[in-house]
mmCIF file of N, CA, C and O in Angstrom:
data_model
loop_
_atom_site.group_PDB
_atom_site.id
_atom_site.type_symbol
_atom_site.label_atom_id
_atom_site.label_comp_id
_atom_site.label_asym_id
_atom_site.label_seq_id
_atom_site.Cartn_x
_atom_site.Cartn_y
_atom_site.Cartn_z
ATOM 1 N N MET A 1 87.192 -86.874 28.872
ATOM 2 C CA MET A 1 87.585 -88.247 29.087
ATOM 3 C C MET A 1 87.357 -89.035 27.804
ATOM 4 O O MET A 1 86.335 -88.915 27.153
ATOM 5 N N ARG A 2 88.330 -89.820 27.455
ATOM 6 C CA ARG A 2 88.249 -90.581 26.218
ATOM 7 C C ARG A 2 87.549 -91.916 26.439
ATOM 8 O O ARG A 2 87.599 -92.497 27.514
ATOM 9 N N LYS A 3 86.924 -92.376 25.377
ATOM 10 C CA LYS A 3 86.270 -93.675 25.409
ATOM 11 C C LYS A 3 87.327 -94.768 25.262
ATOM 12 O O LYS A 3 88.235 -94.656 24.441
ATOM 13 N N ILE A 4 87.190 -95.823 26.049
ATOM 14 C CA ILE A 4 88.138 -96.924 25.982
ATOM 15 C C ILE A 4 87.755 -97.815 24.805
ATOM 16 O O ILE A 4 86.676 -98.395 24.771
ATOM 17 N N THR A 5 88.641 -97.894 23.837
ATOM 18 C CA THR A 5 88.419 -98.750 22.671
ATOM 19 C C THR A 5 89.476 -99.852 22.669
ATOM 20 O O THR A 5 90.565 -99.665 23.221
ATOM 21 N N PRO A 6 89.184 -100.977 22.048
ATOM 22 C CA PRO A 6 90.183 -102.051 21.989
ATOM 23 C C PRO A 6 91.447 -101.584 21.280
ATOM 24 O O PRO A 6 91.387 -100.955 20.236
ATOM 25 N N ASN A 7 92.595 -101.875 21.897
ATOM 26 C CA ASN A 7 93.845 -101.456 21.290
ATOM 27 C C ASN A 7 94.807 -102.623 21.052
ATOM 28 O O ASN A 7 95.967 -102.405 20.748
ATOM 29 N N ILE A 8 94.320 -103.866 21.200
ATOM 30 C CA ILE A 8 95.117 -105.032 20.847
ATOM 31 C C ILE A 8 94.283 -105.911 19.925
ATOM 32 O O ILE A 8 93.056 -105.863 19.935
ATOM 33 N N GLY A 9 94.957 -106.704 19.144
ATOM 34 C CA GLY A 9 94.276 -107.550 18.172
ATOM 35 C C GLY A 9 93.700 -108.814 18.796
ATOM 36 O O GLY A 9 93.918 -109.121 19.972
ATOM 37 N N ILE A 10 92.993 -109.576 17.986
ATOM 38 C CA ILE A 10 92.341 -110.789 18.466
ATOM 39 C C ILE A 10 93.369 -111.858 18.814
ATOM 40 O O ILE A 10 93.256 -112.536 19.840
ATOM 41 N N VAL A 11 94.385 -112.026 17.983
ATOM 42 C CA VAL A 11 95.412 -113.036 18.259
ATOM 43 C C VAL A 11 96.156 -112.678 19.541
ATOM 44 O O VAL A 11 96.409 -113.545 20.397
ATOM 45 N N ASN A 12 96.495 -111.408 19.690
ATOM 46 C CA ASN A 12 97.155 -110.943 20.903
ATOM 47 C C ASN A 12 96.271 -111.172 22.122
ATOM 48 O O ASN A 12 96.745 -111.572 23.177
ATOM 49 N N ALA A 13 94.977 -110.938 21.988
ATOM 50 C CA ALA A 13 94.048 -111.155 23.098
ATOM 51 C C ALA A 13 93.980 -112.628 23.477
ATOM 52 O O ALA A 13 93.962 -112.978 24.666
ATOM 53 N N LEU A 14 93.951 -113.502 22.477
ATOM 54 C CA LEU A 14 93.915 -114.936 22.769
ATOM 55 C C LEU A 14 95.194 -115.413 23.450
ATOM 56 O O LEU A 14 95.158 -116.261 24.346
ATOM 57 N N ILE A 15 96.323 -114.860 23.043
ATOM 58 C CA ILE A 15 97.594 -115.203 23.692
ATOM 59 C C ILE A 15 97.591 -114.721 25.139
ATOM 60 O O ILE A 15 98.036 -115.439 26.052
ATOM 61 N N ARG A 16 97.078 -113.518 25.382
ATOM 62 C CA ARG A 16 97.009 -112.996 26.747
ATOM 63 C C ARG A 16 96.093 -113.838 27.622
ATOM 64 O O ARG A 16 96.400 -114.107 28.781
ATOM 65 N N ILE A 17 94.962 -114.276 27.069
ATOM 66 C CA ILE A 17 94.044 -115.111 27.841
ATOM 67 C C ILE A 17 94.693 -116.446 28.175
ATOM 68 O O ILE A 17 94.618 -116.921 29.321
ATOM 69 N N THR A 18 95.371 -117.051 27.209
ATOM 70 C CA THR A 18 96.026 -118.341 27.433
ATOM 71 C C THR A 18 97.126 -118.224 28.485
ATOM 72 O O THR A 18 97.193 -119.030 29.424
ATOM 73 N N CYS A 19 97.979 -117.218 28.348
ATOM 74 C CA CYS A 19 99.053 -117.028 29.330
ATOM 75 C C CYS A 19 98.489 -116.662 30.698
ATOM 76 O O CYS A 19 99.008 -117.114 31.726
ATOM 77 N N GLY A 20 97.433 -115.879 30.714
ATOM 78 C CA GLY A 20 96.817 -115.500 31.981
ATOM 79 C C GLY A 20 96.243 -116.682 32.726
ATOM 80 O O GLY A 20 96.431 -116.832 33.939
ATOM 81 N N PHE A 21 95.533 -117.557 32.005
ATOM 82 C CA PHE A 21 94.983 -118.755 32.653
ATOM 83 C C PHE A 21 96.093 -119.698 33.101
ATOM 84 O O PHE A 21 95.974 -120.363 34.128
ATOM 85 N N THR A 22 97.186 -119.750 32.350
ATOM 86 C CA THR A 22 98.326 -120.572 32.764
ATOM 87 C C THR A 22 98.930 -120.044 34.057
ATOM 88 O O THR A 22 99.217 -120.811 34.992
ATOM 89 N N LEU A 23 99.108 -118.723 34.143
ATOM 90 C CA LEU A 23 99.634 -118.131 35.374
ATOM 91 C C LEU A 23 98.666 -118.322 36.540
ATOM 92 O O LEU A 23 99.099 -118.582 37.674
ATOM 93 N N LEU A 24 97.376 -118.204 36.274
ATOM 94 C CA LEU A 24 96.386 -118.428 37.327
ATOM 95 C C LEU A 24 96.435 -119.861 37.844
ATOM 96 O O LEU A 24 96.377 -120.096 39.059
ATOM 97 N N ALA A 25 96.530 -120.823 36.943
ATOM 98 C CA ALA A 25 96.578 -122.227 37.355
ATOM 99 C C ALA A 25 97.830 -122.521 38.168
ATOM 100 O O ALA A 25 97.769 -123.187 39.209
ATOM 101 N N TRP A 26 98.977 -122.018 37.700
ATOM 102 C CA TRP A 26 100.226 -122.256 38.427
ATOM 103 C C TRP A 26 100.190 -121.603 39.808
ATOM 104 O O TRP A 26 100.561 -122.207 40.800
ATOM 105 N N GLY A 27 99.730 -120.363 39.847
ATOM 106 C CA GLY A 27 99.697 -119.634 41.114
ATOM 107 C C GLY A 27 98.743 -120.247 42.126
ATOM 108 O O GLY A 27 99.059 -120.354 43.316
ATOM 109 N N THR A 28 97.568 -120.666 41.671
ATOM 110 C CA THR A 28 96.621 -121.262 42.618
ATOM 111 C C THR A 28 97.103 -122.617 43.106
ATOM 112 O O THR A 28 96.889 -122.971 44.270
ATOM 113 N N SER A 29 97.785 -123.373 42.248
ATOM 114 C CA SER A 29 98.323 -124.658 42.711
ATOM 115 C C SER A 29 99.416 -124.453 43.757
ATOM 116 O O SER A 29 99.518 -125.221 44.717
ATOM 117 N N LYS A 30 100.221 -123.426 43.595
ATOM 118 C CA LYS A 30 101.255 -123.136 44.594
ATOM 119 C C LYS A 30 100.650 -122.562 45.876
ATOM 120 O O LYS A 30 101.156 -122.805 46.967
ATOM 121 N N LEU A 31 99.570 -121.787 45.747
ATOM 122 C CA LEU A 31 98.916 -121.236 46.939
ATOM 123 C C LEU A 31 98.236 -122.324 47.766
ATOM 124 O O LEU A 31 98.128 -122.188 48.986
ATOM 125 N N VAL A 32 97.774 -123.398 47.130
ATOM 126 C CA VAL A 32 97.185 -124.511 47.876
ATOM 127 C C VAL A 32 98.257 -125.200 48.711
ATOM 128 O O VAL A 32 98.024 -125.582 49.858
ATOM 129 N N LYS A 33 99.439 -125.303 48.129
ATOM 130 C CA LYS A 33 100.540 -125.967 48.826
ATOM 131 C C LYS A 33 101.063 -125.118 49.984
ATOM 132 O O LYS A 33 101.263 -125.619 51.089
ATOM 133 N N ARG A 34 101.323 -123.826 49.716
ATOM 134 C CA ARG A 34 101.821 -122.899 50.748
ATOM 135 C C ARG A 34 100.988 -121.630 50.698
ATOM 136 O O ARG A 34 101.294 -120.703 49.949
ATOM 137 N N PRO A 35 99.936 -121.537 51.512
ATOM 138 C CA PRO A 35 99.004 -120.400 51.402
ATOM 139 C C PRO A 35 99.565 -119.054 51.874
ATOM 140 O O PRO A 35 99.009 -118.017 51.540
ATOM 141 N N LEU A 36 100.648 -119.034 52.613
ATOM 142 C CA LEU A 36 101.167 -117.774 53.136
ATOM 143 C C LEU A 36 102.300 -117.194 52.288
ATOM 144 O O LEU A 36 102.909 -116.205 52.675
ATOM 145 N N SER A 37 102.575 -117.788 51.152
ATOM 146 C CA SER A 37 103.640 -117.296 50.289
ATOM 147 C C SER A 37 103.142 -116.121 49.451
ATOM 148 O O SER A 37 102.004 -116.108 48.980
ATOM 149 N N ASN A 38 104.003 -115.129 49.242
ATOM 150 C CA ASN A 38 103.616 -113.918 48.502
ATOM 151 C C ASN A 38 103.807 -114.050 46.991
ATOM 152 O O ASN A 38 103.061 -113.459 46.225
ATOM 153 N N THR A 39 104.798 -114.805 46.557
ATOM 154 C CA THR A 39 105.099 -114.889 45.129
ATOM 155 C C THR A 39 103.945 -115.469 44.316
ATOM 156 O O THR A 39 103.567 -114.886 43.289
ATOM 157 N N PRO A 40 103.342 -116.598 44.738
ATOM 158 C CA PRO A 40 102.197 -117.089 43.943
ATOM 159 C C PRO A 40 101.018 -116.126 43.936
ATOM 160 O O PRO A 40 100.289 -116.054 42.941
ATOM 161 N N LEU A 41 100.846 -115.372 44.985
ATOM 162 C CA LEU A 41 99.755 -114.396 45.025
ATOM 163 C C LEU A 41 99.964 -113.301 43.981
ATOM 164 O O LEU A 41 99.029 -112.900 43.286
ATOM 165 N N ILE A 42 101.182 -112.846 43.843
ATOM 166 C CA ILE A 42 101.509 -111.828 42.837
ATOM 167 C C ILE A 42 101.318 -112.404 41.430
ATOM 168 O O ILE A 42 100.793 -111.735 40.539
ATOM 169 N N VAL A 43 101.712 -113.664 41.240
ATOM 170 C CA VAL A 43 101.544 -114.307 39.936
ATOM 171 C C VAL A 43 100.064 -114.452 39.604
ATOM 172 O O VAL A 43 99.652 -114.256 38.449
ATOM 173 N N VAL A 44 99.232 -114.789 40.601
ATOM 174 C CA VAL A 44 97.787 -114.904 40.381
ATOM 175 C C VAL A 44 97.206 -113.557 39.970
ATOM 176 O O VAL A 44 96.385 -113.473 39.049
ATOM 177 N N MET A 45 97.640 -112.478 40.624
ATOM 178 C CA MET A 45 97.135 -111.151 40.258
ATOM 179 C C MET A 45 97.570 -110.755 38.848
ATOM 180 O O MET A 45 96.783 -110.176 38.087
ATOM 181 N N MET A 46 98.816 -111.066 38.479
ATOM 182 C CA MET A 46 99.277 -110.772 37.128
ATOM 183 C C MET A 46 98.513 -111.590 36.095
ATOM 184 O O MET A 46 98.157 -111.087 35.024
ATOM 185 N N GLY A 47 98.252 -112.862 36.403
ATOM 186 C CA GLY A 47 97.483 -113.707 35.491
ATOM 187 C C GLY A 47 96.071 -113.204 35.308
ATOM 188 O O GLY A 47 95.534 -113.190 34.193
ATOM 189 N N ALA A 48 95.438 -112.775 36.409
ATOM 190 C CA ALA A 48 94.078 -112.239 36.324
ATOM 191 C C ALA A 48 94.052 -110.962 35.490
ATOM 192 O O ALA A 48 93.107 -110.732 34.718
ATOM 193 N N MET A 49 95.096 -110.147 35.628
ATOM 194 C CA MET A 49 95.171 -108.926 34.837
ATOM 195 C C MET A 49 95.297 -109.250 33.342
ATOM 196 O O MET A 49 94.645 -108.627 32.501
ATOM 197 N N LYS A 50 96.099 -110.259 33.006
ATOM 198 C CA LYS A 50 96.263 -110.647 31.603
ATOM 199 C C LYS A 50 94.973 -111.217 31.029
ATOM 200 O O LYS A 50 94.628 -110.956 29.873
ATOM 201 N N VAL A 51 94.235 -111.988 31.822
ATOM 202 C CA VAL A 51 92.956 -112.515 31.350
ATOM 203 C C VAL A 51 91.983 -111.364 31.100
ATOM 204 O O VAL A 51 91.283 -111.332 30.081
ATOM 205 N N ALA A 52 91.947 -110.398 32.013
ATOM 206 C CA ALA A 52 91.053 -109.248 31.840
ATOM 207 C C ALA A 52 91.442 -108.426 30.611
ATOM 208 O O ALA A 52 90.567 -107.966 29.863
ATOM 209 N N GLU A 53 92.735 -108.255 30.376
ATOM 210 C CA GLU A 53 93.179 -107.534 29.179
ATOM 211 C C GLU A 53 92.765 -108.275 27.918
ATOM 212 O O GLU A 53 92.369 -107.660 26.925
ATOM 213 N N GLY A 54 92.857 -109.594 27.932
ATOM 214 C CA GLY A 54 92.472 -110.371 26.759
ATOM 215 C C GLY A 54 90.983 -110.323 26.491
ATOM 216 O O GLY A 54 90.553 -110.249 25.343
ATOM 217 N N ILE A 55 90.183 -110.351 27.549
ATOM 218 C CA ILE A 55 88.733 -110.334 27.370
ATOM 219 C C ILE A 55 88.264 -108.969 26.873
ATOM 220 O O ILE A 55 87.447 -108.869 25.962
ATOM 221 N N THR A 56 88.793 -107.907 27.466
ATOM 222 C CA THR A 56 88.366 -106.565 27.067
ATOM 223 C C THR A 56 89.101 -106.048 25.830
ATOM 224 O O THR A 56 88.690 -105.051 25.243
ATOM 225 N N ARG A 57 90.202 -106.713 25.467
ATOM 226 C CA ARG A 57 91.063 -106.303 24.356
ATOM 227 C C ARG A 57 91.593 -104.882 24.544
ATOM 228 O O ARG A 57 91.769 -104.131 23.594
ATOM 229 N N PHE A 58 91.865 -104.527 25.791
ATOM 230 C CA PHE A 58 92.423 -103.217 26.112
ATOM 231 C C PHE A 58 93.604 -103.400 27.047
ATOM 232 O O PHE A 58 93.480 -104.026 28.100
ATOM 233 N N CYS A 59 94.756 -102.852 26.660
ATOM 234 C CA CYS A 59 95.950 -102.912 27.489
ATOM 235 C C CYS A 59 96.326 -101.495 27.901
ATOM 236 O O CYS A 59 96.580 -100.640 27.044
ATOM 237 N N PRO A 60 96.360 -101.214 29.205
ATOM 238 C CA PRO A 60 96.693 -99.852 29.637
ATOM 239 C C PRO A 60 98.104 -99.422 29.255
ATOM 240 O O PRO A 60 98.330 -98.261 28.924
ATOM 241 N N LEU A 61 99.063 -100.349 29.284
ATOM 242 C CA LEU A 61 100.431 -99.982 28.921
ATOM 243 C C LEU A 61 100.543 -99.645 27.434
ATOM 244 O O LEU A 61 101.245 -98.697 27.064
ATOM 245 N N THR A 62 99.854 -100.380 26.593
ATOM 246 C CA THR A 62 99.834 -100.068 25.163
ATOM 247 C C THR A 62 99.185 -98.712 24.926
ATOM 248 O O THR A 62 99.653 -97.924 24.098
ATOM 249 N N TYR A 63 98.124 -98.438 25.659
ATOM 250 C CA TYR A 63 97.443 -97.146 25.536
ATOM 251 C C TYR A 63 98.385 -96.000 25.910
ATOM 252 O O TYR A 63 98.478 -95.008 25.184
ATOM 253 N N LEU A 64 99.083 -96.130 27.040
ATOM 254 C CA LEU A 64 100.008 -95.075 27.457
ATOM 255 C C LEU A 64 101.146 -94.895 26.459
ATOM 256 O O LEU A 64 101.557 -93.766 26.167
ATOM 257 N N PHE A 65 101.661 -95.999 25.934
ATOM 258 C CA PHE A 65 102.743 -95.926 24.953
ATOM 259 C C PHE A 65 102.279 -95.224 23.683
ATOM 260 O O PHE A 65 102.973 -94.356 23.151
ATOM 261 N N GLU A 66 101.088 -95.571 23.194
ATOM 262 C CA GLU A 66 100.566 -94.934 21.985
ATOM 263 C C GLU A 66 100.291 -93.453 22.211
ATOM 264 O O GLU A 66 100.537 -92.625 21.325
ATOM 265 N N GLU A 67 99.779 -93.097 23.389
ATOM 266 C CA GLU A 67 99.537 -91.692 23.701
ATOM 267 C C GLU A 67 100.838 -90.900 23.699
ATOM 268 O O GLU A 67 100.909 -89.802 23.153
ATOM 269 N N LYS A 68 101.867 -91.449 24.305
ATOM 270 C CA LYS A 68 103.152 -90.752 24.374
ATOM 271 C C LYS A 68 103.768 -90.616 22.987
ATOM 272 O O LYS A 68 104.347 -89.584 22.651
ATOM 273 N N MET A 69 103.621 -91.657 22.154
ATOM 274 C CA MET A 69 104.183 -91.590 20.808
ATOM 275 C C MET A 69 103.466 -90.548 19.960
ATOM 276 O O MET A 69 104.106 -89.795 19.217
ATOM 277 N N THR A 70 102.139 -90.468 20.066
ATOM 278 C CA THR A 70 101.427 -89.451 19.287
ATOM 279 C C THR A 70 101.753 -88.053 19.793
ATOM 280 O O THR A 70 101.838 -87.118 19.012
ATOM 281 N N GLU A 71 101.964 -87.925 21.090
ATOM 282 C CA GLU A 71 102.335 -86.625 21.643
ATOM 283 C C GLU A 71 103.703 -86.197 21.143
ATOM 284 O O GLU A 71 103.914 -85.036 20.804
ATOM 285 N N MET A 72 104.624 -87.133 21.055
ATOM 286 C CA MET A 72 105.975 -86.804 20.607
ATOM 287 C C MET A 72 106.016 -86.538 19.104
ATOM 288 O O MET A 72 106.771 -85.685 18.643
ATOM 289 N N THR A 73 105.216 -87.244 18.323
ATOM 290 C CA THR A 73 105.248 -87.031 16.876
ATOM 291 C C THR A 73 104.499 -85.774 16.455
ATOM 292 O O THR A 73 104.800 -85.205 15.409
ATOM 293 N N ASN A 74 103.548 -85.317 17.252
ATOM 294 C CA ASN A 74 102.809 -84.103 16.917
ATOM 295 C C ASN A 74 103.559 -82.841 17.313
ATOM 296 O O ASN A 74 103.106 -81.757 17.027
ATOM 297 N N GLY A 75 104.673 -82.991 17.978
ATOM 298 C CA GLY A 75 105.471 -81.832 18.340
ATOM 299 C C GLY A 75 104.979 -81.103 19.568
ATOM 300 O O GLY A 75 105.267 -79.928 19.748
ATOM 301 N N ASN A 76 104.255 -81.757 20.414
ATOM 302 C CA ASN A 76 103.780 -81.138 21.648
ATOM 303 C C ASN A 76 104.789 -81.346 22.769
ATOM 304 O O ASN A 76 104.498 -81.915 23.794
ATOM 305 N N ASN A 77 105.973 -80.864 22.572
ATOM 306 C CA ASN A 77 107.034 -81.014 23.562
ATOM 307 C C ASN A 77 107.217 -79.722 24.345
ATOM 308 O O ASN A 77 108.322 -79.241 24.530
ATOM 309 N N ASN A 78 106.134 -79.112 24.788
ATOM 310 C CA ASN A 78 106.209 -77.848 25.508
ATOM 311 C C ASN A 78 106.954 -77.976 26.816
ATOM 312 O O ASN A 78 107.574 -77.026 27.276
ATOM 313 N N GLU A 79 106.917 -79.148 27.435
ATOM 314 C CA GLU A 79 107.600 -79.319 28.702
ATOM 315 C C GLU A 79 109.106 -79.243 28.542
ATOM 316 O O GLU A 79 109.825 -78.835 29.436
ATOM 317 N N PHE A 80 109.628 -79.608 27.346
ATOM 318 C CA PHE A 80 111.051 -79.539 27.113
ATOM 319 C C PHE A 80 111.475 -78.147 26.646
ATOM 320 O O PHE A 80 112.652 -77.796 26.746
ATOM 321 N N ASP A 81 110.566 -77.363 26.115
ATOM 322 C CA ASP A 81 110.895 -76.015 25.677
ATOM 323 C C ASP A 81 111.306 -75.136 26.837
ATOM 324 O O ASP A 81 112.114 -74.228 26.687
ATOM 325 N N GLU A 82 110.759 -75.387 28.013
ATOM 326 C CA GLU A 82 111.108 -74.593 29.177
ATOM 327 C C GLU A 82 112.532 -74.856 29.635
ATOM 328 O O GLU A 82 113.166 -74.007 30.253
ATOM 329 N N LEU A 83 113.052 -76.054 29.349
ATOM 330 C CA LEU A 83 114.393 -76.416 29.786
ATOM 331 C C LEU A 83 115.469 -75.817 28.914
ATOM 332 O O LEU A 83 116.611 -75.696 29.344
ATOM 333 N N ILE A 84 115.118 -75.450 27.689
ATOM 334 C CA ILE A 84 116.116 -74.914 26.763
ATOM 335 C C ILE A 84 116.316 -73.431 27.037
ATOM 336 O O ILE A 84 115.367 -72.661 27.164
ATOM 337 N N ASN A 85 117.561 -73.024 27.114
ATOM 338 C CA ASN A 85 117.905 -71.618 27.356
ATOM 339 C C ASN A 85 117.667 -70.836 26.072
ATOM 340 O O ASN A 85 118.265 -71.098 25.039
ATOM 341 N N GLN A 86 116.785 -69.865 26.127
ATOM 342 C CA GLN A 86 116.402 -69.090 24.941
ATOM 343 C C GLN A 86 117.365 -67.945 24.625
ATOM 344 O O GLN A 86 117.239 -67.302 23.619
ATOM 345 N N SER A 87 118.320 -67.648 25.479
ATOM 346 C CA SER A 87 119.195 -66.504 25.250
ATOM 347 C C SER A 87 120.359 -66.784 24.359
ATOM 348 O O SER A 87 120.598 -67.667 23.731
#
């Protein structure tokens, strides 16, 4: 298991925190008005996720993208070798 290290910069983290708090504020204000609506709840969860990414400076999607890119550049395409007809 790999250690989780920060994979986004400080400016990117600050932007994520700002956008996350904005989404949280908008979503909670809409939930006060109509508490049974699903859309503001989803926005609140997305905002909370962005705030958490900014605080920890770790983005799971960036991590997966970087992992896939290093796998493709190192030539570890064994899964595609099986699809090619060797005859």
